[in-house]
CSV table of C-alpha atoms in Angstrom, one decimal:
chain,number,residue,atom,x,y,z
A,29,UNK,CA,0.0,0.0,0.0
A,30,UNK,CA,1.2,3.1,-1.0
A,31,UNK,CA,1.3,6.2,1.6
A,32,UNK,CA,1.6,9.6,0.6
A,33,UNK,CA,3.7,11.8,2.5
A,34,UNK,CA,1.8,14.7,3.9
A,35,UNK,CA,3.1,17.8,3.8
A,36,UNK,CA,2.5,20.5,6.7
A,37,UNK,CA,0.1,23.0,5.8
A,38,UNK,CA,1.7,25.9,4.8
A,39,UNK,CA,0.7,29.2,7.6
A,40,UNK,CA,-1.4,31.8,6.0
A,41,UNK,CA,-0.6,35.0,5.5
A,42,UNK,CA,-2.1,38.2,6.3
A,43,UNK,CA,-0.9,41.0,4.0
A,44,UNK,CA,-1.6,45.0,4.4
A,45,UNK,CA,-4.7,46.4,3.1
A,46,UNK,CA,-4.3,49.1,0.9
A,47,UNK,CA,-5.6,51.4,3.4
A,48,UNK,CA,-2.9,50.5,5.9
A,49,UNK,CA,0.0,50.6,3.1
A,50,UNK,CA,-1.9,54.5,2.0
A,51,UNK,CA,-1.6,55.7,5.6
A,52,UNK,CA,1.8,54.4,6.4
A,53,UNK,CA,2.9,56.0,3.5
A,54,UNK,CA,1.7,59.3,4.3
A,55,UNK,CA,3.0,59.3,8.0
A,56,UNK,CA,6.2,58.7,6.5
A,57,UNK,CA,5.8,61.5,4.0
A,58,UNK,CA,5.1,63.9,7.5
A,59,UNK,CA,7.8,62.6,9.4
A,60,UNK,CA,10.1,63.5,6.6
A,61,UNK,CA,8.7,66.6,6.5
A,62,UNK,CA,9.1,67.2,10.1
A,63,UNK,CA,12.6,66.5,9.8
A,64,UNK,CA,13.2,68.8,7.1
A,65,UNK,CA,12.1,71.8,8.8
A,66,UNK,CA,13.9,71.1,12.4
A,67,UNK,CA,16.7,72.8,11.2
A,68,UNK,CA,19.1,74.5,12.9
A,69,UNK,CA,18.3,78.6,12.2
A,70,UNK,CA,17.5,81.3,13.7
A,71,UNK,CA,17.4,83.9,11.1
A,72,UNK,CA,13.7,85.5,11.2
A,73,UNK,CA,12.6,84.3,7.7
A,74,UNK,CA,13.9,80.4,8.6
A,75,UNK,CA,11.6,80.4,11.8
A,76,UNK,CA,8.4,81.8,9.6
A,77,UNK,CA,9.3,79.3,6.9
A,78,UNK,CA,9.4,76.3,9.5
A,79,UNK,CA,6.1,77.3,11.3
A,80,UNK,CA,4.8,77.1,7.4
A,81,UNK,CA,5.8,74.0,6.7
A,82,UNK,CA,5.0,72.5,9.9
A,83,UNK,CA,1.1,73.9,9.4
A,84,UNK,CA,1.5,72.5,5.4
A,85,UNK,CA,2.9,69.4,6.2
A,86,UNK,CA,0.3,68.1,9.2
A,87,UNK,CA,-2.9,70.0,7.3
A,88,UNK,CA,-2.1,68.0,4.3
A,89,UNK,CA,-1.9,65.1,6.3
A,90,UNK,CA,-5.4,65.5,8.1
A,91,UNK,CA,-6.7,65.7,4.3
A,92,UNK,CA,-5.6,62.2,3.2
A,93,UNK,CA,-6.6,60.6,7.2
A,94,UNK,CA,-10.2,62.4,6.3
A,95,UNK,CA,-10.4,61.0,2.6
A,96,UNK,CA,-8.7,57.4,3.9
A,97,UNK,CA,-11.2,57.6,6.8
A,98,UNK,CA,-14.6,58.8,5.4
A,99,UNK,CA,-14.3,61.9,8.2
A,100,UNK,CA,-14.9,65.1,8.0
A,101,UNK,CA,-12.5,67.6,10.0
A,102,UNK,CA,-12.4,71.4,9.9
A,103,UNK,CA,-9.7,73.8,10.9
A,104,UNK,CA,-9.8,76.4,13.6
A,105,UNK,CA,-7.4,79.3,13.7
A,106,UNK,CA,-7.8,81.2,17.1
A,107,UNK,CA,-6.3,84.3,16.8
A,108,UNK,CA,-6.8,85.5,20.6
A,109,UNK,CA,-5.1,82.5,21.8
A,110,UNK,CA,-2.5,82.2,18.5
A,111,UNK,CA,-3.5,78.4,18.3
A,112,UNK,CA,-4.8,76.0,15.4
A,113,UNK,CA,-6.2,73.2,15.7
A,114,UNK,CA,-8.1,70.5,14.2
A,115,UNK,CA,-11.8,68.8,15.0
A,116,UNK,CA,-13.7,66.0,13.8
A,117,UNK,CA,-17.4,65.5,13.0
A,118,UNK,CA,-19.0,62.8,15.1
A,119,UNK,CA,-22.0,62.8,13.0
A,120,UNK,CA,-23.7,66.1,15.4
A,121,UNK,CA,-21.3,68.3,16.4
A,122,UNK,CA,-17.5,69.2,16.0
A,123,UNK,CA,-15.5,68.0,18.6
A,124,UNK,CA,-11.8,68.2,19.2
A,125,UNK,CA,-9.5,65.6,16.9
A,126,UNK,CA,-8.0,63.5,20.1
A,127,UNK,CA,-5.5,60.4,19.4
A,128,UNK,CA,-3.1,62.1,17.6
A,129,UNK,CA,-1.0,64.9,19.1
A,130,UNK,CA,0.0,66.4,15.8
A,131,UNK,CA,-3.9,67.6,15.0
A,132,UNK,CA,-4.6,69.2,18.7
A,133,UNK,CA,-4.2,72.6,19.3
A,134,UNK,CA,-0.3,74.0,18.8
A,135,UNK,CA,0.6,77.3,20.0
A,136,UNK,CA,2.7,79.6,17.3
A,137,UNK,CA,5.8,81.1,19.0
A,138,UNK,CA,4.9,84.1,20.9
A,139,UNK,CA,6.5,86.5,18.5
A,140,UNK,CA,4.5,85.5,15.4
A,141,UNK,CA,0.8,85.3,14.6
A,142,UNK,CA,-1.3,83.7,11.6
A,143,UNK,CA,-3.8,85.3,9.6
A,144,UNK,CA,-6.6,83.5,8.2
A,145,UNK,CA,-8.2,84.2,5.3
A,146,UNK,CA,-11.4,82.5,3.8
A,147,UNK,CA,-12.1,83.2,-0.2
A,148,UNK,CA,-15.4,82.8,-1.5
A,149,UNK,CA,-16.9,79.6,-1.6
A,150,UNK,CA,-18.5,78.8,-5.3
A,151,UNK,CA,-21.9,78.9,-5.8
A,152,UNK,CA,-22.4,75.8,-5.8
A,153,UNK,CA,-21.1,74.3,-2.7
A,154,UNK,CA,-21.1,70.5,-1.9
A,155,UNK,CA,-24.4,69.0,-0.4
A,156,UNK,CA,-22.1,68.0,2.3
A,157,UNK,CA,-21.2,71.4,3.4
A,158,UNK,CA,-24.5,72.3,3.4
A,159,UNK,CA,-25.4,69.5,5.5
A,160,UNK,CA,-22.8,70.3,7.8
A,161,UNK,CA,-24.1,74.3,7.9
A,162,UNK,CA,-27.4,73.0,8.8
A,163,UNK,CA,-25.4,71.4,12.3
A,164,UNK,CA,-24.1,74.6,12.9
A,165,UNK,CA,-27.2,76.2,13.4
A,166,UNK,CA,-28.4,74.1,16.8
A,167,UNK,CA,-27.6,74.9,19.9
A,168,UNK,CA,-25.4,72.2,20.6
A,169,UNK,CA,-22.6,73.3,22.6
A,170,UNK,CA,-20.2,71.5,24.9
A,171,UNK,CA,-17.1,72.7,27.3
A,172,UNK,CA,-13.8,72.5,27.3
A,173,UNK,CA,-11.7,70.7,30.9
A,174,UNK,CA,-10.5,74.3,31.4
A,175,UNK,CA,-13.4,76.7,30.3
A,176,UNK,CA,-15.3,78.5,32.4
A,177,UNK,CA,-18.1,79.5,29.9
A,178,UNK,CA,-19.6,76.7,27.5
A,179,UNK,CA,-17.7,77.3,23.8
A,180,UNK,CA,-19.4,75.9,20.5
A,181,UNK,CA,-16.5,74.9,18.6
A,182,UNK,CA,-17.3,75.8,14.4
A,183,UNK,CA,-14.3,74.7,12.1
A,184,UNK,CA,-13.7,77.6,9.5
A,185,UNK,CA,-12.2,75.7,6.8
A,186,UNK,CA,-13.9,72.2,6.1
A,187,UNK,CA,-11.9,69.1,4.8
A,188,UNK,CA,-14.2,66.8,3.5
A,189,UNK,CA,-13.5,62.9,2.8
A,190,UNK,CA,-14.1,63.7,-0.9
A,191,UNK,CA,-11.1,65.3,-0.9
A,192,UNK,CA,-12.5,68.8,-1.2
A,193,UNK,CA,-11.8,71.9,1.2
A,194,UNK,CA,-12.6,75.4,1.9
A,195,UNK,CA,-10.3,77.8,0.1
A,196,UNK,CA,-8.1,79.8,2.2
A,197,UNK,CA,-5.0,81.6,2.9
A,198,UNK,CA,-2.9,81.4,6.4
A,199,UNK,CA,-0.6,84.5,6.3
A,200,UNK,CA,2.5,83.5,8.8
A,201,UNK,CA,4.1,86.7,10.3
A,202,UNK,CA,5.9,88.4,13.0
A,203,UNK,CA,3.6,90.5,15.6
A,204,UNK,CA,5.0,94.3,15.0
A,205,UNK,CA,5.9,94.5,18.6
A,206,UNK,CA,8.7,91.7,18.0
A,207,UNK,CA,12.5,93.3,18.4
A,208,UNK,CA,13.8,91.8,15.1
A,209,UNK,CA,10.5,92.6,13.4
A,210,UNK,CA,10.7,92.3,9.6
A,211,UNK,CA,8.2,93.2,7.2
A,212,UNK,CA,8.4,89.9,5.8
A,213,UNK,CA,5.8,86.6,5.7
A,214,UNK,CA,4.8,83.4,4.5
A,215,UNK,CA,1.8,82.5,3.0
A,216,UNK,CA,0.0,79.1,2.6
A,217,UNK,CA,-3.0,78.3,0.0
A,218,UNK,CA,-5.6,76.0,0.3
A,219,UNK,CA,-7.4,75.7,-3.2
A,220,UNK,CA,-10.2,73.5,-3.2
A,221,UNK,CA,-7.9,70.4,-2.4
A,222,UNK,CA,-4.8,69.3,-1.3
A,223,UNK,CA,-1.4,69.7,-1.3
A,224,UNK,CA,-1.3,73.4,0.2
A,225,UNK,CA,0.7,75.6,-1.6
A,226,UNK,CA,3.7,78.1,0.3
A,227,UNK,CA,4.5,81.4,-0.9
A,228,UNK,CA,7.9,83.5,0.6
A,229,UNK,CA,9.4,85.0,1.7
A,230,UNK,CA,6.8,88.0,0.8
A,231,UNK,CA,7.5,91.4,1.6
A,232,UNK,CA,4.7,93.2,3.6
A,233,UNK,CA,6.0,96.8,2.5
């Protein structure tokens, strides 16, 4: 009688999704980015240049997570405070992004200040925005740990998962009361989508 030998069955294998691959490959892209802009300089146009690329670099990042993800974010640019930050959707309200340090609110150095700018939206705007508007306009409102007053958070630029976004310019600058003021800035652009284009250094004169 004839026996065949049996072979051990061979382990399957779990590959990556695409997904997985898609957002490894962009944390990559940031990282390198990061590195590239911790430079050692501290001429006045360096430092505007790396607070640029920094904001560039982690806003184009939140667009491909939103898209990858099927979220929708929005950027907030609190000029009081000199902060931007990043929130999420949760289907009825904005909330803070949490789990990732890099889209939570990041203070500008003390001598500089960004300057948002929204352009006109076109007339036809995406039925998601619209949508969006519409949860706006409750009263839905919720506190921050170290607020005193209830504070509706409202993004002013939306990043949808289609890949669209509000247009917009962040104008990076020194505050005039800064001892080596110069009259000089960067500017990033948000057209409709993603990547974010950088302008500088521009003269302000």
């Amino acid at each position: 009688m004839n026996y065949k030998k049996q072979l051990p069955a061979k382990p399957s294998l779990k590959g990556f999704t695409l997904i997985e691959v898609m957002v490894v490959i962009v944390l990559i892209g940031l990282m390198a980015s990061v590195v590239q802009f911790n430079f050692n300089g501290n001429e006045p146009e360096k430092l505007l240049e790396k607070e640029s690329q920094r904001f560039a670099a982690i806003f184009n990042m939140a667009a491909e997570y939103s898209m990858l993800n099927n979220v929708e974010l929005g950027l907030v640019v609190d000029s009081e405070k000199n902060t931007y930050q990043f929130l999420g959707f949760d289907g009825e309200k904005w909330v803070p992004a949490s789990g990732n340090k890099l889209l939570e609110p990041y203070a500008l150095p003390e001598e500089m200040e960004a300057i948002l700018a929204l352009d006109d939206l076109p007339l036809d705007e995406p039925p998601l925005i619209n949508s969006l508007r519409e949860n706006e306009e409750s009263d839905l409102t919720f506190s921050g740990s170290e607020l005193d007053e209830e504070k509706k958070l409202l993004p002013q630029v939306y990043i949808l998962s289609g890949g669209d976004l509000t247009p917009f310019t962040l104008r990076f600058k020194f505050i005039d009361t800064y001892d080596a003021y110069i009259a000089t800035s960067y500017l990033v652009s948000g057209l409709y989508t993603t990547p974010l284009t950088i302008e500088g250094p521009i003269s302000d004169e």
